[in-house]
PDB file of C-alpha atoms in Angstrom:
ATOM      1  CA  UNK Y   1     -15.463 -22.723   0.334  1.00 81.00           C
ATOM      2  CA  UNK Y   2     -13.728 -21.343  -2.737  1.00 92.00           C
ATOM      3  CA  UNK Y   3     -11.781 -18.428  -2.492  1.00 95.00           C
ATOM      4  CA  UNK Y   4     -10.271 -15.636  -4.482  1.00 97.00           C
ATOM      5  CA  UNK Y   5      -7.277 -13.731  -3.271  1.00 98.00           C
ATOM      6  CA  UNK Y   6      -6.666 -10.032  -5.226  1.00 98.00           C
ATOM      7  CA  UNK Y   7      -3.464  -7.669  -4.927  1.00 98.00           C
ATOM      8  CA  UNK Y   8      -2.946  -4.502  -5.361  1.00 98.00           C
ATOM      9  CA  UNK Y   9       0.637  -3.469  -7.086  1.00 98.00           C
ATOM     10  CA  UNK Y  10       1.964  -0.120  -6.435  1.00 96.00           C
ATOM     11  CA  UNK Y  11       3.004  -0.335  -3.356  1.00 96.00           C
ATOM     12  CA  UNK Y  12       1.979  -3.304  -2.387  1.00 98.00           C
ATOM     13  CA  UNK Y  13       3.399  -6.070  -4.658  1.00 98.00           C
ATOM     14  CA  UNK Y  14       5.898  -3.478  -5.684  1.00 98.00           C
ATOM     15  CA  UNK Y  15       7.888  -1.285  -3.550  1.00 97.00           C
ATOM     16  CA  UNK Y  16       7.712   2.301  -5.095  1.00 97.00           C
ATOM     17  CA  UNK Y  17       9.067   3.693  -1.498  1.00 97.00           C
ATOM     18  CA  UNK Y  18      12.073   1.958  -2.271  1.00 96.00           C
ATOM     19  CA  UNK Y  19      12.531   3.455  -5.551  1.00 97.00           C
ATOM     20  CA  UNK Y  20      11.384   6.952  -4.104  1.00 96.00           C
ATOM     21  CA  UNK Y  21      14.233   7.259  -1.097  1.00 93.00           C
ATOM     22  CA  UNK Y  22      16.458   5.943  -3.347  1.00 93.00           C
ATOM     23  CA  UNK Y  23      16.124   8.435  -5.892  1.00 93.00           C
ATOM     24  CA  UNK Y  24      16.306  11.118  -2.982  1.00 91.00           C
ATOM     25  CA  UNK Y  25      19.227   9.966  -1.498  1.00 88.00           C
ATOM     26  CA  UNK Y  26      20.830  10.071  -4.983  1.00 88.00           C
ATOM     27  CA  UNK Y  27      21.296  13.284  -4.319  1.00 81.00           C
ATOM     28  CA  UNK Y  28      24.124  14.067  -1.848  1.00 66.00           C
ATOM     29  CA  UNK Y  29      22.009  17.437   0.161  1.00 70.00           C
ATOM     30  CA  UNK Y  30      19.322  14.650   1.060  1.00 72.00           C
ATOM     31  CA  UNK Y  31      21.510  11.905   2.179  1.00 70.00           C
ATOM     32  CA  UNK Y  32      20.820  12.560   5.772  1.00 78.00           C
ATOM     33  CA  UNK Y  33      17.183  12.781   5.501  1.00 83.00           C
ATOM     34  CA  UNK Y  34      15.689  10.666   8.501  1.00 88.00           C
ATOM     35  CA  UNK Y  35      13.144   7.300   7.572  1.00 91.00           C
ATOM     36  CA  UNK Y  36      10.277   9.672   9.189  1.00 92.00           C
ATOM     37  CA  UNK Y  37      11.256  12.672   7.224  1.00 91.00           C
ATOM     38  CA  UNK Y  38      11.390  10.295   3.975  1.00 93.00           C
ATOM     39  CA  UNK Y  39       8.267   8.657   4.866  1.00 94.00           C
ATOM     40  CA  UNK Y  40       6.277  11.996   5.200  1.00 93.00           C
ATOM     41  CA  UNK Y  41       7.418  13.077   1.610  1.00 94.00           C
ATOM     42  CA  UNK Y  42       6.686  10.338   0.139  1.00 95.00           C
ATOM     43  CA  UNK Y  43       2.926  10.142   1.524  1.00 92.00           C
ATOM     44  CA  UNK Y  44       2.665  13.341   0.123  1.00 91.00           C
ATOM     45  CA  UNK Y  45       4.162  12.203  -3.764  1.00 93.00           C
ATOM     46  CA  UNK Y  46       1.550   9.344  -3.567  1.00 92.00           C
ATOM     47  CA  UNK Y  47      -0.957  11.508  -2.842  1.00 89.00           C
ATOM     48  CA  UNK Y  48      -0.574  13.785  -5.702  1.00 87.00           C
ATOM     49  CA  UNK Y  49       0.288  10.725  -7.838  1.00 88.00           C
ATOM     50  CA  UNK Y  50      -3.106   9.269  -6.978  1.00 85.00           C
ATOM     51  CA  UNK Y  51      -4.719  13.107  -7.840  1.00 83.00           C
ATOM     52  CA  UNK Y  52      -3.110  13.215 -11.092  1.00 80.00           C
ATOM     53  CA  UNK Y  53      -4.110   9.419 -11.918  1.00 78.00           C
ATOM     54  CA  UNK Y  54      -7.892  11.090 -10.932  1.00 80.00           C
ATOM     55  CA  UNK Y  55      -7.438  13.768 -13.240  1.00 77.00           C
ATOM     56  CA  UNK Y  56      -6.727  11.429 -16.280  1.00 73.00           C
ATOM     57  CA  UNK Y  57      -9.538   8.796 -15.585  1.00 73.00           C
ATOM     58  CA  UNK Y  58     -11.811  11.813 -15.234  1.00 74.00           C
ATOM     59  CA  UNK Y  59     -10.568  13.997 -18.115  1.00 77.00           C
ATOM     60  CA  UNK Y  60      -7.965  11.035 -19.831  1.00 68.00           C
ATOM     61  CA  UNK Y  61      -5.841  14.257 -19.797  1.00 63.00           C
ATOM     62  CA  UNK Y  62      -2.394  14.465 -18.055  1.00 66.00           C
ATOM     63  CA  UNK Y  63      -1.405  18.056 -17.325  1.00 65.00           C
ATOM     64  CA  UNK Y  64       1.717  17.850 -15.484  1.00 69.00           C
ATOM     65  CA  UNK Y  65       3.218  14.739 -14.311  1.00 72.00           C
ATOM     66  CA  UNK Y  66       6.034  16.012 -12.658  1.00 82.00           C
ATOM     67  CA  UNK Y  67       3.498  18.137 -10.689  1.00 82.00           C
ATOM     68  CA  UNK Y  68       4.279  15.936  -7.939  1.00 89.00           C
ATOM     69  CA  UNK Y  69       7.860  16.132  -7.681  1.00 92.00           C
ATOM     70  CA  UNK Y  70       7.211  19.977  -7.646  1.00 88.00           C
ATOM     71  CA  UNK Y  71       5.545  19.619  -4.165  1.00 87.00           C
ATOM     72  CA  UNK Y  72       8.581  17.296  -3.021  1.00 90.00           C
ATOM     73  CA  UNK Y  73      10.849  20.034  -3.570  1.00 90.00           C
ATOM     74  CA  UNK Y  74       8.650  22.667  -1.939  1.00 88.00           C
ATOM     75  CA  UNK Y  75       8.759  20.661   0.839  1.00 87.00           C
ATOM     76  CA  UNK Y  76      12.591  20.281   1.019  1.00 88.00           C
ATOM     77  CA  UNK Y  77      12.825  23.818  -0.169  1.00 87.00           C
ATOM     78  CA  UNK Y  78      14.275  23.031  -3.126  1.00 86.00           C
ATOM     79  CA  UNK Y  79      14.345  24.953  -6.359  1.00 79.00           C
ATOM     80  CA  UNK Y  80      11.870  23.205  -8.799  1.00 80.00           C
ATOM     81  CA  UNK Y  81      12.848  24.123 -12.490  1.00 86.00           C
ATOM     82  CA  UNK Y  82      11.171  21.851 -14.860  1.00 88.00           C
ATOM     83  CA  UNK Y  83      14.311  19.787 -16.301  1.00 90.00           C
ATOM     84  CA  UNK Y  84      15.419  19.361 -12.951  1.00 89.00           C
ATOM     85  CA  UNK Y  85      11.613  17.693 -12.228  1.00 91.00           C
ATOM     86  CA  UNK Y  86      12.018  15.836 -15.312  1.00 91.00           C
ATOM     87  CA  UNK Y  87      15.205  14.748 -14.286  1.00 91.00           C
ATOM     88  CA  UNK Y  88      13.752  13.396 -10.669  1.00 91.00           C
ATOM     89  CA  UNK Y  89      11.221  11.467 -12.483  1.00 92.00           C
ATOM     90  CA  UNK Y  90      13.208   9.778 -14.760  1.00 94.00           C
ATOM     91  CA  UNK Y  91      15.522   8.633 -12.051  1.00 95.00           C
ATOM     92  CA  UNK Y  92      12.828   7.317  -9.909  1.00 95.00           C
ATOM     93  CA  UNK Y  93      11.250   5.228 -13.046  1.00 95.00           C
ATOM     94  CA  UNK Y  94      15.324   3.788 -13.287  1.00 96.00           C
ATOM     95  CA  UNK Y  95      14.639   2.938  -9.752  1.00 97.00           C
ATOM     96  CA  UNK Y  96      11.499   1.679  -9.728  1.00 97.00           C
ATOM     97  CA  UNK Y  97      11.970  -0.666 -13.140  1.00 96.00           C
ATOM     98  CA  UNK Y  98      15.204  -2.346 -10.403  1.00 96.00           C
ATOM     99  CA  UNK Y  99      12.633  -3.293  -8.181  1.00 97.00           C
ATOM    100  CA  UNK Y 100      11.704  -7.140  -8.057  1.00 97.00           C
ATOM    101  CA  UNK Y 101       8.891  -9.242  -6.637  1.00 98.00           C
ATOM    102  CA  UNK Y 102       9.555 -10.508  -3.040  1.00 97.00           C
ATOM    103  CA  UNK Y 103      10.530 -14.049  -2.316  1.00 97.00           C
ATOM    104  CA  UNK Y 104       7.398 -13.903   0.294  1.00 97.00           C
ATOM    105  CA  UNK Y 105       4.901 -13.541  -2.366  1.00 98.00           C
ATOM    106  CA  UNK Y 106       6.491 -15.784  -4.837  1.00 98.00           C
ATOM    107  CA  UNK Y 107       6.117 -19.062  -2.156  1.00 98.00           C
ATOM    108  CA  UNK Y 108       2.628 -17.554  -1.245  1.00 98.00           C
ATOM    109  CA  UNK Y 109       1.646 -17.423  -5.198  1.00 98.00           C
ATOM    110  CA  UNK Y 110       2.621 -21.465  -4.945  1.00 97.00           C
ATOM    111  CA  UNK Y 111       0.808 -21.856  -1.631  1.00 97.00           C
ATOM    112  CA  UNK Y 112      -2.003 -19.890  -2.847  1.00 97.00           C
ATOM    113  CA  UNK Y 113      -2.298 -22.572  -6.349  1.00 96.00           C
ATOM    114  CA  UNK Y 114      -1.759 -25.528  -4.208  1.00 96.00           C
ATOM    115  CA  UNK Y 115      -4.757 -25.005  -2.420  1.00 95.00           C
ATOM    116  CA  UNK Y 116      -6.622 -24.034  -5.294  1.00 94.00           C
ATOM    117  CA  UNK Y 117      -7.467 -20.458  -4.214  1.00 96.00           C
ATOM    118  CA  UNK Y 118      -7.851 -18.292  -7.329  1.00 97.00           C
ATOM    119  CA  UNK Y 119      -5.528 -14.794  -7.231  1.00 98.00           C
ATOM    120  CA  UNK Y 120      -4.515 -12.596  -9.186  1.00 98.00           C
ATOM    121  CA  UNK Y 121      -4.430  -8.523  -9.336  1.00 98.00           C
ATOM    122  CA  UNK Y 122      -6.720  -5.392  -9.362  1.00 98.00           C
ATOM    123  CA  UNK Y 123      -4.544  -2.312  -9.642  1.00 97.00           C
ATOM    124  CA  UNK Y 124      -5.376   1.777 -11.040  1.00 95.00           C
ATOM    125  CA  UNK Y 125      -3.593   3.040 -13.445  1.00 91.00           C
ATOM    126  CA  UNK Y 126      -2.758   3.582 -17.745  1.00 91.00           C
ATOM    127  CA  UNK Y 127      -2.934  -0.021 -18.795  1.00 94.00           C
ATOM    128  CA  UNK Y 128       0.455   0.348 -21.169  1.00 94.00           C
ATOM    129  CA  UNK Y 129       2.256   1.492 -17.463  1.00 94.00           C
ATOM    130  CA  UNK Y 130       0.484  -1.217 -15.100  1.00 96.00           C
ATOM    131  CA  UNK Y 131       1.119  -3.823 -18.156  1.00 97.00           C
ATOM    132  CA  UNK Y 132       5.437  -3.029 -17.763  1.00 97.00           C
ATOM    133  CA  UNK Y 133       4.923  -3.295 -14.452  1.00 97.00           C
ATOM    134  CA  UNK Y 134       3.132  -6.583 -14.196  1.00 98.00           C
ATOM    135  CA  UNK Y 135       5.796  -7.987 -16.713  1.00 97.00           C
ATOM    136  CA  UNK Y 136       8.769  -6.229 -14.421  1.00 98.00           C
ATOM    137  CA  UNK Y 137       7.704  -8.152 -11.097  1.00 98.00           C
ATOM    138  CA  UNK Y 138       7.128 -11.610 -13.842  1.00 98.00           C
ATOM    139  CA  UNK Y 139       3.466 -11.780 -12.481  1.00 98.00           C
ATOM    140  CA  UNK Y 140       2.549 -14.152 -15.166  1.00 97.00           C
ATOM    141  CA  UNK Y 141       4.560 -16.543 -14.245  1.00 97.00           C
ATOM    142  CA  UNK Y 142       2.545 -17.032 -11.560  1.00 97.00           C
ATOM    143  CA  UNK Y 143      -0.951 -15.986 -12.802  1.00 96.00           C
ATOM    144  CA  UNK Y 144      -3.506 -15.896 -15.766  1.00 95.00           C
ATOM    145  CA  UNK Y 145      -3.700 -12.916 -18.146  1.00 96.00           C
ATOM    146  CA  UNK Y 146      -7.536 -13.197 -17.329  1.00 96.00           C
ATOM    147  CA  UNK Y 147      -6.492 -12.775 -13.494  1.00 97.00           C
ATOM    148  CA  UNK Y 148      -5.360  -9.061 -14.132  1.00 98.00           C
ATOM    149  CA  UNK Y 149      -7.454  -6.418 -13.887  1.00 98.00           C
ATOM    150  CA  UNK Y 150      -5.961  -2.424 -14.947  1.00 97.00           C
ATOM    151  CA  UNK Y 151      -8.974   0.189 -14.393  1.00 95.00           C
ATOM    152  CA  UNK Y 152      -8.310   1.990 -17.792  1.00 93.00           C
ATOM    153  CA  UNK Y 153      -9.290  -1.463 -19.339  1.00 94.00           C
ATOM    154  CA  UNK Y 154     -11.750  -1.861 -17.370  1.00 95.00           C
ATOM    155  CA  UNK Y 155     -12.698   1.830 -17.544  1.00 93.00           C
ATOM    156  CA  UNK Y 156     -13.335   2.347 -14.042  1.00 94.00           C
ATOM    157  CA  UNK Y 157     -11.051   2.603 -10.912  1.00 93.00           C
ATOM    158  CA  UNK Y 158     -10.909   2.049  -7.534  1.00 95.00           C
ATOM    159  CA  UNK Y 159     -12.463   3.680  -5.277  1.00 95.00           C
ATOM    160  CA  UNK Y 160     -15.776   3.000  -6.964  1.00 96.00           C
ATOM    161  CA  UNK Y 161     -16.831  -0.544  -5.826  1.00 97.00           C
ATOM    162  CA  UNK Y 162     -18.003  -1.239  -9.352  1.00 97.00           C
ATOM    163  CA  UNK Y 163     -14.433  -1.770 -10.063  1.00 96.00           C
ATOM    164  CA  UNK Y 164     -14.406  -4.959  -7.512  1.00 98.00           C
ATOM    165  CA  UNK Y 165     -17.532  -6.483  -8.764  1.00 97.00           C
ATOM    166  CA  UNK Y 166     -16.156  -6.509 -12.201  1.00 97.00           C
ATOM    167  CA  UNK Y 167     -13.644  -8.246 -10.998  1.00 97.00           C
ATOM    168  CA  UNK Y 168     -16.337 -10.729  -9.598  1.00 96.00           C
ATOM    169  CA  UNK Y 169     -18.114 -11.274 -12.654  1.00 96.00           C
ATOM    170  CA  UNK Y 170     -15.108 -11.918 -14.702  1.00 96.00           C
ATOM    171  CA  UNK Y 171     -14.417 -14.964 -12.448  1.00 94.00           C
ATOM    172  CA  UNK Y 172     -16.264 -18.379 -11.850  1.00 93.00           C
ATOM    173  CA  UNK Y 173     -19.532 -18.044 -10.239  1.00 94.00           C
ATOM    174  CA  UNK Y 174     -18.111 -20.926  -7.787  1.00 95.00           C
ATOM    175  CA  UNK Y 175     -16.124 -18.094  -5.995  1.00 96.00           C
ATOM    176  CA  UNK Y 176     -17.664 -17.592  -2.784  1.00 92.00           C
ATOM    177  CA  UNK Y 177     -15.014 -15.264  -0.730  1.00 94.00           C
ATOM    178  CA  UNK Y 178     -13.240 -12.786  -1.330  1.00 97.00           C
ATOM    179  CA  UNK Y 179      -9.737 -11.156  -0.022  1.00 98.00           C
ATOM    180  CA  UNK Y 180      -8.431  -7.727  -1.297  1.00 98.00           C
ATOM    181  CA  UNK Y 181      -4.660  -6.756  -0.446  1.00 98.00           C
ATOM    182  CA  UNK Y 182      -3.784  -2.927  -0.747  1.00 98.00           C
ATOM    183  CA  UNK Y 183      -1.826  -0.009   0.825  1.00 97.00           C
ATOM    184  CA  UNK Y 184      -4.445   2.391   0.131  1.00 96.00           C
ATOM    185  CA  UNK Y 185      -7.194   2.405   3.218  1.00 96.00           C
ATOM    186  CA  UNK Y 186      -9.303   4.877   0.638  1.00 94.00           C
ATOM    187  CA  UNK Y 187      -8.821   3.163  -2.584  1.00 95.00           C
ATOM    188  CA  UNK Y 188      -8.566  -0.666  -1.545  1.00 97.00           C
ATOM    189  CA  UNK Y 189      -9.921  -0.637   1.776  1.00 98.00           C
ATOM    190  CA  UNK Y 190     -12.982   1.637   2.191  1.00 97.00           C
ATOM    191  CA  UNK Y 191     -14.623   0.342  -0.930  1.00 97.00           C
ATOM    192  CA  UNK Y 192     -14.895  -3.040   0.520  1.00 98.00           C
ATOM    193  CA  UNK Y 193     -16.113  -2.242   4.209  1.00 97.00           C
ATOM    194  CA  UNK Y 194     -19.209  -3.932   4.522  1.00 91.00           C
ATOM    195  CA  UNK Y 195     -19.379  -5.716   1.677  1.00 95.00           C
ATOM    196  CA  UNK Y 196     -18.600  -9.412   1.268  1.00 94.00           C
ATOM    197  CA  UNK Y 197     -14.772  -8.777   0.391  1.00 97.00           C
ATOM    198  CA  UNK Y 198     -12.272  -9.321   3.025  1.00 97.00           C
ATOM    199  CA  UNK Y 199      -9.981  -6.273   3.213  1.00 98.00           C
ATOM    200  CA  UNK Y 200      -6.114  -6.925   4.201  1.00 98.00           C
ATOM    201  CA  UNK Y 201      -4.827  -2.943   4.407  1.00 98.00           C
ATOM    202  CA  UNK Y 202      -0.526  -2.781   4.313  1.00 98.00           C
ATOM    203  CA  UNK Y 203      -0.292   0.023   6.609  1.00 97.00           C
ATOM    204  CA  UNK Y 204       3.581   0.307   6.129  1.00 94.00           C
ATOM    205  CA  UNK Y 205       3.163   3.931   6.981  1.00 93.00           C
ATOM    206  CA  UNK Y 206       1.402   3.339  10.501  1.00 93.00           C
ATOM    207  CA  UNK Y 207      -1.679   5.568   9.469  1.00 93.00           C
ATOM    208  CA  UNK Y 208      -4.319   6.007  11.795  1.00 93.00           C
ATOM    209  CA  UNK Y 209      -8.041   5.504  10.748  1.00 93.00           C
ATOM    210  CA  UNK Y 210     -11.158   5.099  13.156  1.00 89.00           C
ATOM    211  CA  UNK Y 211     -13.159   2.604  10.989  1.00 91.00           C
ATOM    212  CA  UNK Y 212     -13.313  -1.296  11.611  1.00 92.00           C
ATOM    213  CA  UNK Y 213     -14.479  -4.644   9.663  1.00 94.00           C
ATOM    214  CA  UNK Y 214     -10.700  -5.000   8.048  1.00 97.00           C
ATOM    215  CA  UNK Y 215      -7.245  -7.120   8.706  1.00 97.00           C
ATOM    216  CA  UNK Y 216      -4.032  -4.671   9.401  1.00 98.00           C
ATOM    217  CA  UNK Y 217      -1.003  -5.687   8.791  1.00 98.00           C
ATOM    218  CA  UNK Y 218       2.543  -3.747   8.423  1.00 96.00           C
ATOM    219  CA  UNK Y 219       5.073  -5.076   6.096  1.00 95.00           C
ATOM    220  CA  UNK Y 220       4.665  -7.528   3.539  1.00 95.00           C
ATOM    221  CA  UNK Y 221       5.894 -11.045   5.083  1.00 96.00           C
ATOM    222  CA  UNK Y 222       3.025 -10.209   8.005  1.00 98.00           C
ATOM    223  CA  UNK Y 223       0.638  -9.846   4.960  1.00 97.00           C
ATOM    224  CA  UNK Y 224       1.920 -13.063   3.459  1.00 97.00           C
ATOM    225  CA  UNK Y 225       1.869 -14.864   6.901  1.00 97.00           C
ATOM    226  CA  UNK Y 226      -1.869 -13.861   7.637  1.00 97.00           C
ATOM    227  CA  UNK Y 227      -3.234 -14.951   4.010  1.00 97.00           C
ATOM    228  CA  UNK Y 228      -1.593 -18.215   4.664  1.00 96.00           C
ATOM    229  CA  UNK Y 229      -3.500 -18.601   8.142  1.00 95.00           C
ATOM    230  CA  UNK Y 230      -6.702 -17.048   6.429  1.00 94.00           C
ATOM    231  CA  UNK Y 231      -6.399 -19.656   4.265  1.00 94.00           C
ATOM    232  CA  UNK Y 232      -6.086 -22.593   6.273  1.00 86.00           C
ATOM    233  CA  UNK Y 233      -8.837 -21.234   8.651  1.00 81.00           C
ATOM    234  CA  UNK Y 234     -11.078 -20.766   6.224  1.00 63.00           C
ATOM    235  CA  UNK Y 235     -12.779 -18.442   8.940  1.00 57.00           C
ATOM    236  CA  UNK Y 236     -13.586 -14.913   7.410  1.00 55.00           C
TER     237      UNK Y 236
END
């Protein structure tokens, strides 16, 4: 059996929550804010960061990027002046350019190459933003250029399943399985229900959906832990 192992980024390989609370807490009226209360805002910024990202691969037209912080600070009921929303954003980029690849999928990246499993990543988004990220978390240190997919090159984007089997026929024919990781059950996991990918969903956010035929797991070293058995099985 020869098998390819894909990851998402945002979120996944990179921890944009982390940037997110910390830009909140940055300021001192939000420094009490709860890990639940946190957690529901940022659902809600990813959401209308993934509607905005729909907007430009459907009209490759931005209209307001800070758009999403607006609906932060409705929520905290917060005044929401554009250079203040500006200002958010660029604090959270600060934050999110600190954040670093884990340890956990730096040994699994060696484990992965050891037992000849090809990997690499599949991730939405512009392809000059995706690119700084890849180089941020050193991703090609561990993998190919020809291993990383960014929908605006490939002009498509996840959900669409097209976006997956381009993937596929960009790679050896020898492949014969095929594991997705993502944090998004509608862009990286519904896609592949049914079909001969394997979806791994990080549910860090403990979301409920009433579909089967994927693994769940809920922080990263569990996701790291159950590739590694996945592996070894060779049973899925």
């Amino acid at each position: 059996m020869t098998v390819a192992v894909f990851f998402d980024v945002d979120d996944t390989l990179l921890d944009n929550y982390a940037a997110f609370k910390e830009t909140l807490f940055a300021l001192s009226s939000l420094a009490s804010l709860s890990e639940e209360q946190m957690q529901k805002l940022y659902k809600n910024f990813r959401f209308y960061s993934e509607l905005i990202y729909k907007q430009y691969y459907e009209t490759r037209f931005i209209n307001n990027i800070n758009a999403r912080w607006q609906w932060v600070t409705k929520d905290l009921n917060m005044a929401s002046d554009p250079l203040f929303l500006e200002e958010l954003d660029d604090l959270y980029h600060k934050n999110q350019q600190k954040q670093k690849l884990s340890q956990g999928y730096i040994d699994l990246f060696s484990f992965l190459e050891k037992n000849k499993v090809y990997f690499g990543v599949l991730t939405n988004g512009l392809e000059k933003t995706q690119a700084n990220k890849i180089k941020q978390l050193n991703l090609l240190n561990y993998m190919t250029p020809e291993r990383i997919f960014i929908s605006e090159s490939l002009n498509d984007a996840k959900p669409n399943f097209s976006c997956f089997e381009k993937v596929e026929q960009a790679l050896p024919k020898i492949i014969d399985s095929w594991i997705y990781v993502g944090d998004s059950f509608t862009n990286d996991i519904e896609p592949l229900l049914n079909s001969r990918w394997l979806p791994v969903w990080l549910n860090r956010f403990n979301e409920k959906v009433m579909q089967d035929g994927y693994i769940e797991v809920k922080e990263n070293k569990e996701a790291v832990m159950t590739l590694r058995k996945l592996i070894h099985s060779e049973n899925f």
